[in-house]
CSV table of C-alpha atoms in Angstrom, one decimal:
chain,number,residue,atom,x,y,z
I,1,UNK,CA,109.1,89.3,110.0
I,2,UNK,CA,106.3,88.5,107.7
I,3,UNK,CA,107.5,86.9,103.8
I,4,UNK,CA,105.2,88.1,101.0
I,5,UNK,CA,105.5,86.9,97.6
I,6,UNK,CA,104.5,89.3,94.7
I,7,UNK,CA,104.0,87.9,92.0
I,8,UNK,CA,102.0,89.1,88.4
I,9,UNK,CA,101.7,87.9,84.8
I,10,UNK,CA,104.5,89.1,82.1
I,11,UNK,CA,104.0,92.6,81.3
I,12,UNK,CA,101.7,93.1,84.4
I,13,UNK,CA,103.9,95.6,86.3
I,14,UNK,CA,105.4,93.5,89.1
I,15,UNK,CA,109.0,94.5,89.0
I,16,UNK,CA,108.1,98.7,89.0
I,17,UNK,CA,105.6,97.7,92.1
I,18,UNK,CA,108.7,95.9,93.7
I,19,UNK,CA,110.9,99.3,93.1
I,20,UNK,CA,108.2,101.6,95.0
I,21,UNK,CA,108.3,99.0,97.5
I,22,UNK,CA,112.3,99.3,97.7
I,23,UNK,CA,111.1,103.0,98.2
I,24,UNK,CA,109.2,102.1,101.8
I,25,UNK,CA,113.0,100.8,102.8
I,26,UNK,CA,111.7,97.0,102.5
I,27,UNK,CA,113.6,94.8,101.4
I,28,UNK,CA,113.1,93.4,97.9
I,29,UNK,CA,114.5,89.8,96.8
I,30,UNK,CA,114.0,89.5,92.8
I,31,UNK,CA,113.8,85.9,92.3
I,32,UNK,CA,114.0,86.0,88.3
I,33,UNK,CA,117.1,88.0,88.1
I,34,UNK,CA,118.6,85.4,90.9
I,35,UNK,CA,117.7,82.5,88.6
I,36,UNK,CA,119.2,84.7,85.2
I,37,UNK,CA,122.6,84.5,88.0
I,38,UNK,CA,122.2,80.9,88.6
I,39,UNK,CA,121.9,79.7,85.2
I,40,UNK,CA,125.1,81.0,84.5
I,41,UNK,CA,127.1,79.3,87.5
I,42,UNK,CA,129.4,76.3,86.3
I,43,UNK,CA,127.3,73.8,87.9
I,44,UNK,CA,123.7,74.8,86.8
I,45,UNK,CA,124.7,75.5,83.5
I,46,UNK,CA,126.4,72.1,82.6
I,47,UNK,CA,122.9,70.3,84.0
I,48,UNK,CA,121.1,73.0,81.7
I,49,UNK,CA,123.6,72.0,78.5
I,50,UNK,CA,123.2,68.4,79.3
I,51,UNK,CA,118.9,68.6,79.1
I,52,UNK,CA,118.9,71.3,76.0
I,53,UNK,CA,122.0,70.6,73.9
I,54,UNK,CA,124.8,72.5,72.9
I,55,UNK,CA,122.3,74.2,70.4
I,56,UNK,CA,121.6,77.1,73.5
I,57,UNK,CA,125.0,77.8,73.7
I,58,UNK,CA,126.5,81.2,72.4
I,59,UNK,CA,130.8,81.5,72.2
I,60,UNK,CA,130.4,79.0,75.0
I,61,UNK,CA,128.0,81.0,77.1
I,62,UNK,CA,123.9,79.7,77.1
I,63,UNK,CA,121.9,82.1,75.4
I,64,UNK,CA,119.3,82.8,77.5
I,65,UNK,CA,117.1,83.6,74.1
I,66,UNK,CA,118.2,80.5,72.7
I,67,UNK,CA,117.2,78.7,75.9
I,68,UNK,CA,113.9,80.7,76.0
I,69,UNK,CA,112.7,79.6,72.9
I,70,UNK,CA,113.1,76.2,74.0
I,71,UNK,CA,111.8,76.0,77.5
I,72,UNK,CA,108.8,78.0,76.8
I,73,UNK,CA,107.3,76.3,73.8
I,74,UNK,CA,107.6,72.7,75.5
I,75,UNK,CA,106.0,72.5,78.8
I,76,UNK,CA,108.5,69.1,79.9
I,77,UNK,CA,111.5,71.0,79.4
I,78,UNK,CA,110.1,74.2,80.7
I,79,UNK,CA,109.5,72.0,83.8
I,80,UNK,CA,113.3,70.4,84.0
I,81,UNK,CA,114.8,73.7,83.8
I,82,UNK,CA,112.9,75.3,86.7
I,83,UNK,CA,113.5,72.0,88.4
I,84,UNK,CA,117.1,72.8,88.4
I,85,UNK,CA,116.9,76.9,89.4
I,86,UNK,CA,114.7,77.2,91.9
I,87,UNK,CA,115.9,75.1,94.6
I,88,UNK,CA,119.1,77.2,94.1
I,89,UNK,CA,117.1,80.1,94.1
I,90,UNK,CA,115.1,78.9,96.9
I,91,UNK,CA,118.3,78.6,99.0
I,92,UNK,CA,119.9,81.7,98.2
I,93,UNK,CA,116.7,83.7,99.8
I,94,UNK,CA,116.7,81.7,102.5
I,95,UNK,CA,120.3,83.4,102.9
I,96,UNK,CA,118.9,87.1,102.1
I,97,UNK,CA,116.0,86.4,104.1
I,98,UNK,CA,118.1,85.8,107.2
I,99,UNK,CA,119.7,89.2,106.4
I,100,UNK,CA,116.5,91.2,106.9
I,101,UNK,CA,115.1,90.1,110.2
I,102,UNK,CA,114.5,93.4,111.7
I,103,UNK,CA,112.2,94.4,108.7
I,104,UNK,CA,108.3,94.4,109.2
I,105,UNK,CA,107.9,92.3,106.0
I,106,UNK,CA,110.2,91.4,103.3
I,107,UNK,CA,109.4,90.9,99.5
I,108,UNK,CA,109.9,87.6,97.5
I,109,UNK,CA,109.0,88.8,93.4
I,110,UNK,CA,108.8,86.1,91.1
I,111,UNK,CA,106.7,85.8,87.7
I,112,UNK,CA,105.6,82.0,88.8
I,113,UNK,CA,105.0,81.9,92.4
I,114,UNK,CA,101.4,80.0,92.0
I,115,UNK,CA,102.2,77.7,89.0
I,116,UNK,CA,105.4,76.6,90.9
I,117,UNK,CA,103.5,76.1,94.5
I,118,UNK,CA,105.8,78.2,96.2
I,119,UNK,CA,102.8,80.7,97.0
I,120,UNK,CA,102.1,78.3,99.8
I,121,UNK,CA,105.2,79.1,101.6
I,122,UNK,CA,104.7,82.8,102.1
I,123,UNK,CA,102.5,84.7,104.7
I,124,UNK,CA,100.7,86.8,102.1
I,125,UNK,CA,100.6,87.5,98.5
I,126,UNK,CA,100.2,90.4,96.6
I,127,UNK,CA,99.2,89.8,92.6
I,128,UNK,CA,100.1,92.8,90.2
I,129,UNK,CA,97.9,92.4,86.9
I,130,UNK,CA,97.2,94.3,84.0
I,131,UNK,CA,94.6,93.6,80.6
I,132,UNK,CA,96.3,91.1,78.2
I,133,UNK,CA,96.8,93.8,76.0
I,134,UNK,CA,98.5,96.3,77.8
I,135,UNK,CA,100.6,93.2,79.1
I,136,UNK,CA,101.3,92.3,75.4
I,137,UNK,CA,102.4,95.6,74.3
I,138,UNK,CA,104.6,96.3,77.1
I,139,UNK,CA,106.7,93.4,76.8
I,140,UNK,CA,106.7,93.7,72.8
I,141,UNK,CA,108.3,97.3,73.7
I,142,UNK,CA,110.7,96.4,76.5
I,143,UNK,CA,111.5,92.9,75.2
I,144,UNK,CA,112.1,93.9,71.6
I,145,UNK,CA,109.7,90.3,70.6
I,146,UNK,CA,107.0,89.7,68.4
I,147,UNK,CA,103.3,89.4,69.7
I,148,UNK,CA,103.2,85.8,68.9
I,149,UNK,CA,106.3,85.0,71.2
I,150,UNK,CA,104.7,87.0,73.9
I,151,UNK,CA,101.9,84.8,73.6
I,152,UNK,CA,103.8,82.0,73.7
I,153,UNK,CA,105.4,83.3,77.0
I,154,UNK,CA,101.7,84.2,78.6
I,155,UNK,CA,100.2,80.6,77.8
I,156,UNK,CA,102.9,79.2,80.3
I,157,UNK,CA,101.2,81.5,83.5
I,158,UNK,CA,98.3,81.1,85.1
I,159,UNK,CA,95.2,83.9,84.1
I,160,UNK,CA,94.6,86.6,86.2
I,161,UNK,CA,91.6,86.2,87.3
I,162,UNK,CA,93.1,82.9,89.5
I,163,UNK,CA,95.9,85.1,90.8
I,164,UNK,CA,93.8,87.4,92.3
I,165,UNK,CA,91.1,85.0,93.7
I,166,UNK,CA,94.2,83.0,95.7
I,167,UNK,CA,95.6,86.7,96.5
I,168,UNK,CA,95.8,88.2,99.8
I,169,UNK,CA,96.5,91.7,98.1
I,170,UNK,CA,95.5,92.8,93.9
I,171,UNK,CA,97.1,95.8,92.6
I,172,UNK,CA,95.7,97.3,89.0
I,173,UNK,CA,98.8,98.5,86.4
I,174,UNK,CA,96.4,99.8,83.7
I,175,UNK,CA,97.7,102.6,82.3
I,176,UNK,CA,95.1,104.7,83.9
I,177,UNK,CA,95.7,103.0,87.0
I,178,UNK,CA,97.6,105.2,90.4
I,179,UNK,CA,100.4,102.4,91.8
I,180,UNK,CA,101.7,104.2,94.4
I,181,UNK,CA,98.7,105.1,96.5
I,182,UNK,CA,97.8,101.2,96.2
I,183,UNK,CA,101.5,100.1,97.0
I,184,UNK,CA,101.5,102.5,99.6
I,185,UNK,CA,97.9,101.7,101.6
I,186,UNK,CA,99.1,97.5,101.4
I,187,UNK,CA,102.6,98.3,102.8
I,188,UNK,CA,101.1,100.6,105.8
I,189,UNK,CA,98.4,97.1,106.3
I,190,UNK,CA,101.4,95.0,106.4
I,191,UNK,CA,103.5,97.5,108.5
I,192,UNK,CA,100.7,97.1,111.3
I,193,UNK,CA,100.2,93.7,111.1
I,194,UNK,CA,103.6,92.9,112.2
């Protein structure tokens, strides 16, 4: 069973790629929705009160906006806070992977996989990316934020154009662009190459 990570910048697309994938019947692990879980378990959110303060905290719940606005305007806690999700992360799809072993490949989607190194521990990748624009407006739309927060968010990511050069697979999400016949032609590479 081969892992591939997918990966693209915010806005790009990668989490509607990951659903057509889920319609080949592979496997799809969604590492940011893992880490939204784990930030809320007892023990991961008492090390994330302890570095941000009990300013993140909403009726006694973190706020993940409050936190957001935090992390990703200061690089150092941006760093602490991932320090403390993704080995949990990292653990629990080492548990879903186990689950899948029959499956010609299985999918790892995460919006960081190069600027956190964990590229290097999958068999391929496939990089989803869209013009800044498009990216901006998409995420203005579904995220209900202002442009300059979104560009706050895209400073944190690497650009595009180093995704796709350290990419085994690059899939367009312009709007004018066809995903599934590109979603489609990788999976049936990765269904051979077993």
């Amino acid at each position: 069973m081969q892992k591939i990570g997918l990966t693209g910048n915010i806005g790009s697309g990668k989490s509607l790629v990951a659903q057509i994938f889920k319609t080949f019947d592979i496997p799809v692990f969604e590492a940011d929705v893992e880490a939204k879980t784990i930030l809320y378990s007892p023990e991961v959110s008492k090390k994330v009160v302890q570095i941000f303060g009990y300013g993140i905290l909403v009726d006694g719940s973190i706020s993940r906006k409050k936190l957001a606005n935090l992390a990703f305007n200061n690089p150092a806690l941006l760093q602490k806070l991932n320090n403390i999700i993704h080995p949990a992360v990292k653990q629990k799809f080492k548990q879903w992977a186990e689950l899948h072993i029959s499956k010609p490949y299985i999918i790892y989607e995460a919006a960081i996989l190069f600027e956190s190194g964990q590229y290097k521990e999958f068999d391929r990748i496939i990089t989803v990316f869209a013009d800044p624009e498009t990216r901006i407006q998409r995420v203005m739309q579904r995220d209900e934020v202002s442009r300059k927060l979104v560009l706050e968010r895209m400073k944190n990511q690497w650009p595009d154009e180093k995704k796709n050069a350290l990419a085994d697979f690059v899939i367009s999400n312009n709007n004018e662009d066809l995903l599934i016949p590109q979603v489609e032609n990788i999976h049936l590479k990765l269904s051979s190459s077993r």
